[in-house]
């Protein structure tokens, strides 16, 4: 991996100003993937299909693979357990993709280190929930309003990188955000994964403030983890909505409470913590 210390910035000052004010910013395909962006993007798409179909040469016992619901209801999604669950392109979520060479190389890209250095300085940077998200054509599941923070971590991650593998639109279930909501801090610390209550959603997510985060395939959204967001089902007949998402965090992050982590795993195999969520992959070493 090339050092970023003496290279020109990839992310502009204007983009960081937008991130700071609104809690998110969108990077162009070339910024995230480089000049050969089409080839790199197709490689990621082909690779995730191989993984879903069980054809990849990797240890499936280390991957958390969750099937989607048949109803579109969040409460009906499959169990978040390790291992392959059948030859299908209808997985909802696949975590621990650092065990795949191609995805591990991508999440270690220079542009993402640049974002991490601005967020965490010279500290080592690890990652939590290195995962694939999927809303198959005509399917998908409603994901309620929430922030990306978790009770079992001793500090909150502050940077999420969300790469669109397909065009992401209002038709196929794009992410929706509430701009500037990250400035409010954590809304519901009592929920293990910071999901908002109905009353909190009504207060903090009025319809006139909702922003549809529509992206072209290959574009990347940088999100502050406290930015409130959600997504709906895929109403397209022929267009999947696939994405690769990584939560980058301070490499000193540890489990805050093993009992809390276990309790939230035991509480629900579908909407609680996933198997393998107590492991943090080290991405970038500390800078002396």
Coordinates of C-alpha atoms in Angstrom, one line a residue:
X1 CA 0.0 0.0 0.0
X2 CA 1.4 3.4 -1.0
X3 CA 1.9 6.0 1.7
X4 CA -0.4 9.1 1.5
X5 CA 1.9 11.3 3.5
X6 CA 3.5 13.1 0.5
X7 CA 0.8 12.7 -2.1
X8 CA -1.7 15.2 -3.3
X9 CA -5.2 15.0 -1.7
X10 CA -7.8 13.0 -3.6
X11 CA -10.7 14.4 -1.6
X12 CA -11.1 18.1 -2.0
X13 CA -11.4 20.7 0.7
X14 CA -14.8 21.6 -0.7
X15 CA -16.0 18.0 -0.3
X16 CA -14.8 17.8 3.3
X17 CA -16.6 21.1 4.0
X18 CA -19.8 19.4 2.7
X19 CA -19.1 16.3 4.8
X20 CA -18.6 18.5 7.9
X21 CA -21.8 20.5 7.4
X22 CA -24.2 17.8 6.1
X23 CA -22.8 14.6 7.5
X24 CA -22.1 13.0 4.1
X25 CA -20.4 13.6 0.8
X26 CA -20.3 11.7 -2.6
X27 CA -17.0 10.9 -4.3
X28 CA -16.9 10.5 -8.1
X29 CA -16.0 7.1 -9.5
X30 CA -12.5 8.1 -10.6
X31 CA -11.7 9.5 -7.1
X32 CA -12.6 6.2 -5.4
X33 CA -11.7 3.6 -8.1
X34 CA -9.0 5.4 -10.2
X35 CA -8.7 5.7 -14.0
X36 CA -9.6 2.0 -14.6
X37 CA -12.8 2.4 -12.5
X38 CA -15.0 0.3 -14.9
X39 CA -12.7 -2.7 -14.7
X40 CA -12.3 -2.5 -10.9
X41 CA -16.1 -2.1 -10.4
X42 CA -16.9 -5.1 -12.6
X43 CA -14.3 -7.1 -10.7
X44 CA -16.0 -6.4 -7.4
X45 CA -19.5 -7.2 -8.9
X46 CA -18.2 -10.5 -10.4
X47 CA -16.5 -11.4 -7.1
X48 CA -19.5 -10.9 -4.9
X49 CA -21.6 -13.0 -7.3
X50 CA -19.1 -15.8 -7.0
X51 CA -19.2 -15.5 -3.2
X52 CA -23.0 -15.7 -3.1
X53 CA -23.1 -18.6 -5.5
X54 CA -20.6 -20.5 -3.4
X55 CA -17.9 -20.6 -6.1
X56 CA -15.3 -18.4 -4.4
X57 CA -12.1 -20.0 -3.1
X58 CA -12.3 -18.8 0.4
X59 CA -13.3 -20.1 3.9
X60 CA -17.0 -19.6 4.1
X61 CA -17.0 -20.6 7.7
X62 CA -15.6 -17.1 8.4
X63 CA -18.3 -15.2 6.5
X64 CA -21.5 -14.0 8.1
X65 CA -24.2 -14.6 5.4
X66 CA -27.7 -13.4 5.9
X67 CA -30.6 -14.2 3.5
X68 CA -33.2 -11.5 2.7
X69 CA -36.8 -11.6 3.9
X70 CA -39.6 -12.7 1.6
X71 CA -42.0 -10.1 3.0
X72 CA -39.9 -6.9 3.0
X73 CA -40.3 -6.6 6.7
X74 CA -37.2 -5.9 8.8
X75 CA -38.4 -8.3 11.4
X76 CA -38.5 -11.2 8.9
X77 CA -34.9 -11.1 7.7
X78 CA -32.7 -14.3 8.0
X79 CA -30.4 -15.2 10.8
X80 CA -27.0 -13.4 10.9
X81 CA -24.9 -16.5 11.3
X82 CA -21.6 -17.8 9.8
X83 CA -21.5 -20.0 6.7
X84 CA -22.9 -20.3 3.2
X85 CA -26.7 -20.7 3.1
X86 CA -27.3 -21.9 -0.5
X87 CA -26.5 -21.0 -4.1
X88 CA -28.5 -17.8 -4.6
X89 CA -28.1 -14.1 -5.5
X90 CA -30.6 -13.1 -2.9
X91 CA -28.4 -12.7 0.1
X92 CA -29.2 -9.5 2.1
X93 CA -25.9 -9.0 3.8
X94 CA -22.5 -10.7 3.8
X95 CA -20.0 -9.6 6.5
X96 CA -16.3 -10.2 7.2
X97 CA -15.3 -9.7 3.5
X98 CA -11.8 -8.8 4.7
X99 CA -11.2 -12.6 4.2
X100 CA -11.5 -12.1 0.5
X101 CA -8.4 -10.8 -1.2
X102 CA -10.1 -8.4 -3.7
X103 CA -12.4 -6.7 -1.2
X104 CA -9.5 -6.5 1.4
X105 CA -7.4 -4.7 -1.2
X106 CA -10.2 -2.3 -2.1
X107 CA -11.0 -1.3 1.5
X108 CA -7.3 -0.5 1.9
X109 CA -7.3 2.0 -1.0
X110 CA -5.3 5.2 -0.7
X111 CA -8.4 7.4 -0.9
X112 CA -9.9 5.6 2.1
X113 CA -6.8 6.0 4.1
X114 CA -6.9 9.7 3.3
X115 CA -10.4 9.8 4.8
X116 CA -9.3 7.9 7.8
X117 CA -6.3 10.1 8.5
X118 CA -8.5 13.2 8.5
X119 CA -10.9 11.5 10.9
X120 CA -8.5 9.6 13.2
X121 CA -5.1 11.3 12.6
X122 CA -2.0 9.1 12.9
X123 CA -3.7 6.4 15.0
X124 CA -4.0 2.9 13.7
X125 CA -7.3 2.3 11.9
X126 CA -9.4 -0.8 12.1
X127 CA -12.8 -1.7 10.5
X128 CA -16.0 -3.1 11.8
X129 CA -18.8 -4.6 9.6
X130 CA -16.9 -5.0 6.3
X131 CA -19.9 -6.0 4.4
X132 CA -21.9 -6.4 1.2
X133 CA -25.5 -5.0 1.2
X134 CA -28.0 -6.3 -1.3
X135 CA -31.6 -5.5 -2.4
X136 CA -32.4 -7.9 -5.2
X137 CA -34.7 -6.7 -8.0
X138 CA -38.3 -6.8 -6.8
X139 CA -37.3 -7.7 -3.3
X140 CA -35.3 -6.1 -0.5
X141 CA -36.2 -5.1 3.1
X142 CA -37.2 -1.9 4.8
X143 CA -34.3 -0.7 7.0
X144 CA -35.7 1.8 9.6
X145 CA -34.1 5.1 10.6
X146 CA -30.9 4.6 12.6
X147 CA -27.4 5.8 13.2
X148 CA -24.4 3.5 12.8
X149 CA -23.2 3.1 16.3
X150 CA -23.2 0.1 18.7
X151 CA -23.3 -0.3 22.4
X152 CA -20.7 -3.0 22.6
X153 CA -17.9 -0.7 21.3
X154 CA -16.0 1.4 23.7
X155 CA -16.0 4.3 21.3
X156 CA -18.1 5.2 18.2
X157 CA -16.8 4.8 14.7
X158 CA -17.0 8.1 12.8
X159 CA -16.5 7.2 9.2
X160 CA -18.5 4.9 6.9
X161 CA -17.6 4.3 3.3
X162 CA -20.5 3.1 1.1
X163 CA -19.7 2.0 -2.5
X164 CA -22.5 1.6 -5.0
X165 CA -21.9 -1.5 -7.0
X166 CA -25.1 -0.8 -9.0
X167 CA -26.9 2.5 -9.8
X168 CA -28.8 3.4 -6.6
X169 CA -32.1 5.2 -7.1
X170 CA -35.4 5.9 -5.5
X171 CA -36.8 3.0 -7.5
X172 CA -34.4 0.3 -6.3
X173 CA -34.1 1.4 -2.7
X174 CA -31.4 4.0 -2.4
X175 CA -30.2 5.2 1.0
X176 CA -32.0 8.2 2.4
X177 CA -30.3 10.6 4.9
X178 CA -31.2 13.5 7.1
X179 CA -28.6 16.2 6.4
X180 CA -26.9 17.8 9.4
X181 CA -28.4 15.1 11.7
X182 CA -24.9 14.1 12.8
X183 CA -24.6 17.4 14.6
X184 CA -27.2 16.2 17.1
X185 CA -25.1 13.4 18.5
X186 CA -26.5 9.9 19.3
X187 CA -30.3 10.1 19.4
X188 CA -31.1 6.7 20.9
X189 CA -28.2 5.3 23.0
X190 CA -30.6 2.9 24.7
X191 CA -30.9 0.8 21.5
X192 CA -28.1 -1.6 20.9
X193 CA -27.6 -0.4 17.3
X194 CA -29.0 3.2 17.7
X195 CA -32.3 2.6 15.9
X196 CA -34.7 5.5 16.4
X197 CA -38.1 5.0 18.1
X198 CA -41.2 6.0 16.2
X199 CA -41.4 9.2 18.3
X200 CA -37.7 10.0 17.6
X201 CA -38.1 9.4 13.9
X202 CA -41.1 11.7 13.8
X203 CA -39.1 14.4 15.5
X204 CA -35.8 14.1 13.7
X205 CA -36.8 12.9 10.3
X206 CA -39.5 15.1 8.8
X207 CA -40.3 14.4 5.2
X208 CA -39.2 17.8 4.0
X209 CA -35.6 17.1 5.2
X210 CA -35.2 13.7 3.7
X211 CA -32.4 13.5 1.0
X212 CA -32.3 10.6 -1.4
X213 CA -28.7 9.5 -1.8
X214 CA -28.9 8.5 -5.5
X215 CA -25.6 7.2 -6.8
X216 CA -24.2 5.9 -10.0
X217 CA -22.5 2.5 -9.9
X218 CA -18.9 3.2 -8.7
X219 CA -19.7 6.3 -6.8
X220 CA -18.8 6.3 -3.1
X221 CA -20.6 8.0 -0.2
X222 CA -18.6 9.0 2.8
X223 CA -21.0 9.1 5.8
X224 CA -20.5 10.3 9.4
X225 CA -21.7 7.4 11.5
X226 CA -24.2 9.7 13.4
X227 CA -25.9 10.7 10.2
X228 CA -29.5 9.4 10.4
X229 CA -30.3 7.2 7.5
X230 CA -32.7 4.4 6.2
X231 CA -33.5 2.6 3.0
X232 CA -36.6 0.9 1.5
X233 CA -37.4 -2.1 -0.7
X234 CA -36.4 -2.5 -4.3
X235 CA -39.3 -1.8 -6.6
X236 CA -37.4 -2.4 -9.8
X237 CA -38.2 -5.4 -11.8
X238 CA -34.7 -5.9 -13.2
X239 CA -32.1 -3.9 -11.3
X240 CA -30.4 -5.0 -8.1
X241 CA -29.2 -2.5 -5.5
X242 CA -25.8 -3.9 -4.3
X243 CA -23.3 -2.0 -2.2
X244 CA -20.1 -2.5 -0.3
X245 CA -19.9 -0.8 3.1
X246 CA -17.1 -0.4 5.6
X247 CA -17.1 1.2 9.1
X248 CA -13.6 2.6 9.7
X249 CA -12.7 3.2 13.4
X250 CA -10.0 4.1 15.7
X251 CA -7.7 1.1 15.9
X252 CA -7.7 1.3 19.7
X253 CA -11.4 0.4 19.8
X254 CA -12.3 -2.6 21.9
X255 CA -15.4 -4.4 23.2
X256 CA -16.9 -2.2 25.9
X257 CA -18.7 -5.0 27.6
X258 CA -18.6 -8.7 26.5
X259 CA -21.8 -9.4 28.4
X260 CA -23.7 -6.6 26.5
X261 CA -22.3 -8.0 23.2
X262 CA -23.5 -11.5 24.0
X263 CA -26.8 -10.4 25.3
X264 CA -27.5 -8.5 22.0
X265 CA -26.5 -11.6 20.0
X266 CA -28.8 -13.8 22.1
X267 CA -31.7 -11.3 22.0
X268 CA -32.2 -11.8 18.2
X269 CA -30.4 -13.8 15.6
X270 CA -31.8 -11.6 12.9
X271 CA -31.8 -8.0 14.1
X272 CA -29.3 -8.2 16.9
X273 CA -25.5 -8.4 16.6
X274 CA -24.2 -10.8 14.0
X275 CA -21.8 -13.7 14.5
X276 CA -18.3 -12.5 14.1
X277 CA -19.0 -8.9 15.2
X278 CA -16.5 -9.1 18.0
X279 CA -13.6 -9.2 15.6
X280 CA -12.0 -6.0 14.2
X281 CA -9.8 -6.1 11.1
X282 CA -6.8 -3.9 11.2
X283 CA -6.6 -1.8 8.0
X284 CA -4.0 0.9 8.4
X285 CA -1.1 0.9 10.8
X286 CA -0.3 3.8 13.1
X287 CA 2.0 6.5 11.7
X288 CA 5.0 7.1 13.9

